[in-house]
Coordinates of N, CA, C and O in Angstrom, one line a residue:
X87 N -16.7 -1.7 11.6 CA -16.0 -0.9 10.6 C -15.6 -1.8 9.4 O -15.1 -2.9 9.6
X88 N -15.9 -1.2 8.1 CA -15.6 -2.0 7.2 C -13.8 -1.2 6.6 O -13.2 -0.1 6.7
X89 N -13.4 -2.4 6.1 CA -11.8 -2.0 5.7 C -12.0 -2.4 4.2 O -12.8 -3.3 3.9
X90 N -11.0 -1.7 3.2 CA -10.9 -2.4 1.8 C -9.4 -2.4 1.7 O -9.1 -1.2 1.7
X91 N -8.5 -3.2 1.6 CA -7.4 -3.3 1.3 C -6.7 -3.6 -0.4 O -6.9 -4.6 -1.1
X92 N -6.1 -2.6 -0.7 CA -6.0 -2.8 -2.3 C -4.5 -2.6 -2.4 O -3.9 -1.5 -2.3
X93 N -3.9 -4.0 -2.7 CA -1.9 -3.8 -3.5 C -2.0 -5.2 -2.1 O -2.9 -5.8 -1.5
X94 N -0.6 -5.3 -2.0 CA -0.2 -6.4 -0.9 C 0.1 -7.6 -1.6 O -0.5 -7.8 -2.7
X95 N 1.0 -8.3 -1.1 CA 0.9 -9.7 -1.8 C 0.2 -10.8 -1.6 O -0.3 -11.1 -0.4
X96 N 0.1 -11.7 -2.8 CA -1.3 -12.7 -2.6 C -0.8 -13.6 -1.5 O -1.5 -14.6 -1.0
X97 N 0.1 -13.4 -1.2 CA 0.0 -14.8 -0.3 C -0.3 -14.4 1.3 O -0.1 -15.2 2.2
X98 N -0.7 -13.1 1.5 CA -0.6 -11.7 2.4 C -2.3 -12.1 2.7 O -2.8 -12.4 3.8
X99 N -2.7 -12.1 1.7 CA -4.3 -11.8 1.6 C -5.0 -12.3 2.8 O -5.7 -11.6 3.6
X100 N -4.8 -13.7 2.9 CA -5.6 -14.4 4.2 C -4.9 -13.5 5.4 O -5.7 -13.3 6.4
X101 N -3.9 -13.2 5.6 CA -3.6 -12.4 6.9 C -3.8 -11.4 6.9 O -3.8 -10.9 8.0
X102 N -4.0 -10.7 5.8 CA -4.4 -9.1 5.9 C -6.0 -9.1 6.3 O -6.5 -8.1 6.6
X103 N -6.7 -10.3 6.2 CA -8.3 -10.6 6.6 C -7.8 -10.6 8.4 O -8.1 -9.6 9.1
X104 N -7.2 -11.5 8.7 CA -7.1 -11.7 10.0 C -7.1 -11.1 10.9 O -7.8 -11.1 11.9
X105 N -6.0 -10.1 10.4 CA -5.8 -9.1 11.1 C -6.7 -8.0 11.1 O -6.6 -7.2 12.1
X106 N -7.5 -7.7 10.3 CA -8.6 -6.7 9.9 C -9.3 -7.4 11.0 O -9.4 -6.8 12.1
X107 N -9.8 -8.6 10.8 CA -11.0 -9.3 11.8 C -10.1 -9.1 13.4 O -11.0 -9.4 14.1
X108 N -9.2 -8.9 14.1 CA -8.5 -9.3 15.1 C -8.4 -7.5 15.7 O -7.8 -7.2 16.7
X109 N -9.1 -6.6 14.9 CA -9.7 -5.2 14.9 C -11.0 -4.8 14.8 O -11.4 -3.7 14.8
X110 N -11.7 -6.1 14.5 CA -13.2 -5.9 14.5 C -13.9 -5.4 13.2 O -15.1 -5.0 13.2
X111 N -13.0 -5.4 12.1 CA -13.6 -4.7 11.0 C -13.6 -5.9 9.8 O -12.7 -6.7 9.6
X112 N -14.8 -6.0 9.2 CA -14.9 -6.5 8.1 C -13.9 -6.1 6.7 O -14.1 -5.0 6.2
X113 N -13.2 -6.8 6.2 CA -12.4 -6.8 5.2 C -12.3 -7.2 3.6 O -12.2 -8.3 3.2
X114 N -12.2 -6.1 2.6 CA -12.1 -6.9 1.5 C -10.6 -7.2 0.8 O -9.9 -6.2 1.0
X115 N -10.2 -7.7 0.5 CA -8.9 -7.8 -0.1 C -8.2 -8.1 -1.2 O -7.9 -9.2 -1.6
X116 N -8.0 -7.1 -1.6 CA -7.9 -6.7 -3.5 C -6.2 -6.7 -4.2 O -5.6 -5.7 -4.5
X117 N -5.8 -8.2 -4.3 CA -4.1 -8.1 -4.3 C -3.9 -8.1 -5.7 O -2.8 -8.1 -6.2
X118 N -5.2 -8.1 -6.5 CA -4.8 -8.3 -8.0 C -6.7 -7.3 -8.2 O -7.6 -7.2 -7.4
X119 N -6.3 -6.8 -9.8 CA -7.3 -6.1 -10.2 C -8.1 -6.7 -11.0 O -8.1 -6.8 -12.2
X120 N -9.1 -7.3 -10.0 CA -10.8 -8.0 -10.5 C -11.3 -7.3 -11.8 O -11.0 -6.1 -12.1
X121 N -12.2 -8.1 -12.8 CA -13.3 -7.2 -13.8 C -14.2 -6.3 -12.7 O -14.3 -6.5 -11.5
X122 N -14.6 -5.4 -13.2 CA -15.5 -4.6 -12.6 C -15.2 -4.1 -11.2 O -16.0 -3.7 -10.3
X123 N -13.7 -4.1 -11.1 CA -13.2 -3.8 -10.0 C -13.9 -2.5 -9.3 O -14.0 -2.6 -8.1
X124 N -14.3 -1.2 -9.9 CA -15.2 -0.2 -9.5 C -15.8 -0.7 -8.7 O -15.3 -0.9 -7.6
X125 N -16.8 -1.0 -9.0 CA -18.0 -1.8 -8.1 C -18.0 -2.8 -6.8 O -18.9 -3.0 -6.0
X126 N -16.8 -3.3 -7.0 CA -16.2 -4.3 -6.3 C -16.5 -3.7 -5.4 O -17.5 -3.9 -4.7
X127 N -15.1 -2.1 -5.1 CA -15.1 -2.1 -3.7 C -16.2 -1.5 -2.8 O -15.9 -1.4 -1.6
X128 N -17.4 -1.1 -3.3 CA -17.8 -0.9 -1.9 C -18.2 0.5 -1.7 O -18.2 1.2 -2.7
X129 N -18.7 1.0 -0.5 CA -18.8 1.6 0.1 C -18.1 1.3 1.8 O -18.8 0.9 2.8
X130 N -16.9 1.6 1.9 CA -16.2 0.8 3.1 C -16.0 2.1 4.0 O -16.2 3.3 3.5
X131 N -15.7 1.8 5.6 CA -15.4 3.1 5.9 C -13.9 3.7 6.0 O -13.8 4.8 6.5
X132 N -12.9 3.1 5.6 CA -11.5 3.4 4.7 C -10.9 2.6 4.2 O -10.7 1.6 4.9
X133 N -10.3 2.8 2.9 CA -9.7 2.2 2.4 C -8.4 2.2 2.8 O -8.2 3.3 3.5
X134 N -7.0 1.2 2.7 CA -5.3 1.1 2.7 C -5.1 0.9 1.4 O -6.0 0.4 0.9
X135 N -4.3 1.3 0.9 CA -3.7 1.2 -0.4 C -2.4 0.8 -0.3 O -1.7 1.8 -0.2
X136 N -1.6 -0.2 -0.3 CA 0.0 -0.7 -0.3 C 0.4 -0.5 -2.0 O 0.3 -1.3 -3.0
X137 N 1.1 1.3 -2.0 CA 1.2 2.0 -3.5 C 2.3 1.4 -4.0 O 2.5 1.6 -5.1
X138 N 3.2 0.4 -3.2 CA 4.5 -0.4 -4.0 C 4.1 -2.0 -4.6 O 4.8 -2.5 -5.5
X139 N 2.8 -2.5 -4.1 CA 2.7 -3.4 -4.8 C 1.0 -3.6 -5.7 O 0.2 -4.6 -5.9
X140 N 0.8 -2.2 -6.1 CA -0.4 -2.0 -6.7 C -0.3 -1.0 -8.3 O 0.4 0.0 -8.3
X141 N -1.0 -1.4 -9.4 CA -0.8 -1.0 -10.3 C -1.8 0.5 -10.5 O -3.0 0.5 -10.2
X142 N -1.1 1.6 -11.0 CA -1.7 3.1 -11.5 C -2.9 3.3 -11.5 O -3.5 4.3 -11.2
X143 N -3.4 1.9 -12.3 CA -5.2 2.0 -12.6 C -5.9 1.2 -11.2 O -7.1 1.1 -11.0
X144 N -5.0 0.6 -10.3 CA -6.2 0.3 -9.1 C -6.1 1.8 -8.1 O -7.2 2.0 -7.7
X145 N -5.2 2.7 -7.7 CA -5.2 3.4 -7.3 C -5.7 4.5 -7.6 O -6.2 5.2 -6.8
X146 N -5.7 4.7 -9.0 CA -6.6 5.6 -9.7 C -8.5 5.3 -9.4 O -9.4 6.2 -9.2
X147 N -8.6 4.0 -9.4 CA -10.2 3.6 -8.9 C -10.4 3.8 -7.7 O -11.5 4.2 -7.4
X148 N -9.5 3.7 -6.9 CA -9.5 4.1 -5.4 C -9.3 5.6 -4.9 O -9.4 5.9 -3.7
X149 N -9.0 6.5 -5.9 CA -8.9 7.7 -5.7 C -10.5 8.3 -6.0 O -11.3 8.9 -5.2
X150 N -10.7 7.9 -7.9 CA -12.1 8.6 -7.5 C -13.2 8.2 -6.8 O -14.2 8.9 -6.8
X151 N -13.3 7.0 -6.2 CA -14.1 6.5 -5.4 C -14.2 7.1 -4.3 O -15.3 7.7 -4.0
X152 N -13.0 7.2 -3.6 CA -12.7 8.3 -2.3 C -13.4 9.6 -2.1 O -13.8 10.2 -1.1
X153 N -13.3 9.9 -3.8 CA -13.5 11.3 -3.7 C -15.3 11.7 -3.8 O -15.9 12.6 -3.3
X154 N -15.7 10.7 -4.5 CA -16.7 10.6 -4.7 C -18.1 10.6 -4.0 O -19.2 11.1 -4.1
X155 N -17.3 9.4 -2.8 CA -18.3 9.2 -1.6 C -17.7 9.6 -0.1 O -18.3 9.4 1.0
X156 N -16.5 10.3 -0.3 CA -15.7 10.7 0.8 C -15.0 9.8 2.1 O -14.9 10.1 3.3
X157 N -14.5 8.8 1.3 CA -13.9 7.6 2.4 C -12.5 7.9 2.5 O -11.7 8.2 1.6
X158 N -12.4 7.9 3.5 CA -10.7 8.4 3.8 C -9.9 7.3 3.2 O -10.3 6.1 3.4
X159 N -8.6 7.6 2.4 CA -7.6 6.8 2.0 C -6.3 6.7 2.6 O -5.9 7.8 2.8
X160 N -5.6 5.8 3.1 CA -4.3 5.6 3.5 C -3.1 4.9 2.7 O -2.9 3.6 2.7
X161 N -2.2 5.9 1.8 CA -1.2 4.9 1.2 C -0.4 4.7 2.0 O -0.2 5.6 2.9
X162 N 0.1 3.7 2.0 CA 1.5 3.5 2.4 C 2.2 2.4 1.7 O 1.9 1.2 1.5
X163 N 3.3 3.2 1.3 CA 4.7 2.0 0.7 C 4.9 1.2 1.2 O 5.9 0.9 0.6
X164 N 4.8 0.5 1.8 CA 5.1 -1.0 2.5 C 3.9 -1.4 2.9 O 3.0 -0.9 3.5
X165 N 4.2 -2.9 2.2 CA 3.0 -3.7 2.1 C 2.9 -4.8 3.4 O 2.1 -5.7 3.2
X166 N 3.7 -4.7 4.6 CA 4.0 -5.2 5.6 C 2.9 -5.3 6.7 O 2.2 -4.3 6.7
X167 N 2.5 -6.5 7.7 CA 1.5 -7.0 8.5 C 1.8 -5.7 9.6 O 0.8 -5.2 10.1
X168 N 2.9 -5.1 9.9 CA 3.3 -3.9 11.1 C 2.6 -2.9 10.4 O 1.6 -2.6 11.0
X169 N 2.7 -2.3 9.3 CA 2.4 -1.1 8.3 C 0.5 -0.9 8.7 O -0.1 0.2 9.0
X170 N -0.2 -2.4 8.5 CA -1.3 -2.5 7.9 C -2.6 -1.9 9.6 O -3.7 -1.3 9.8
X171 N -1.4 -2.9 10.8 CA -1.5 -3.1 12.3 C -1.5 -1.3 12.6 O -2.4 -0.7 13.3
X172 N -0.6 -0.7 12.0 CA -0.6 1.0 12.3 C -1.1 1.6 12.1 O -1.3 2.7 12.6
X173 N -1.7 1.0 10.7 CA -2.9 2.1 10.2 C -4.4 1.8 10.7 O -5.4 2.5 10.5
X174 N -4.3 0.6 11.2 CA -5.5 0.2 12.1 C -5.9 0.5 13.3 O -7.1 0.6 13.8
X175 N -4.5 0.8 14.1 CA -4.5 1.4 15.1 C -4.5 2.6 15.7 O -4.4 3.0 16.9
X176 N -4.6 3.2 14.1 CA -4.8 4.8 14.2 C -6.5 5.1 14.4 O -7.2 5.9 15.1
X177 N -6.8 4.1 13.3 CA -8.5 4.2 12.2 C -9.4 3.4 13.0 O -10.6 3.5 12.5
X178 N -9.3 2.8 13.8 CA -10.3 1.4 14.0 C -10.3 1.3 15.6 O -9.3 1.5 16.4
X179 N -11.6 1.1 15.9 CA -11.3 1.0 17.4 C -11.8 -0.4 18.2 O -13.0 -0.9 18.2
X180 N -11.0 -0.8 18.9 CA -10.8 -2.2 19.1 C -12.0 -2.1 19.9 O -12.5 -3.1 20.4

């Protein structure tokens, strides 16, 4: 399973990989908004979105992307390693 992670803090980044990998899913992790960020992300099989530390225009990329190719999205306000663990534990199967 692939994961794309978009908001979170940079210093987050290598553990938000870890833990993605420690669920078996390949991860990208987008804590700041790249050029050509569209393209960036992917075709993943769901995106997380952490909407408290992410700016209007990456979520907006992440919306019509979603909508586009039909990848399920998960916001959640808290950008926290428990938050990221729950939504993987719903989505991902170990």
């Amino acid at each position: 399973m692939s994961v794309v992670v978009v908001g979170g803090n940079d210093r987050m980044a290598t553990r938000y990989k870890e833990i993605c990998k420690s669920y078996s899913c390949k991860a990208k992790v987008f804590t700041q908004m790249p050029a050509d960020f569209d393209n960036k992300l992917g075709n993943p099989d769901l995106m997380v979105v952490f909407t408290n530390t992410c700016s209007h225009k990456m979520v907006n990329s992440v919306n019509q992307r979603s909508e586009r190719l039909d990848i399920p999205v998960v916001k959640i306000h808290n950008a926290s390693v428990n938050a990221l663990k729950t939504v993987l534990d719903k989505y991902a199967v170990r």
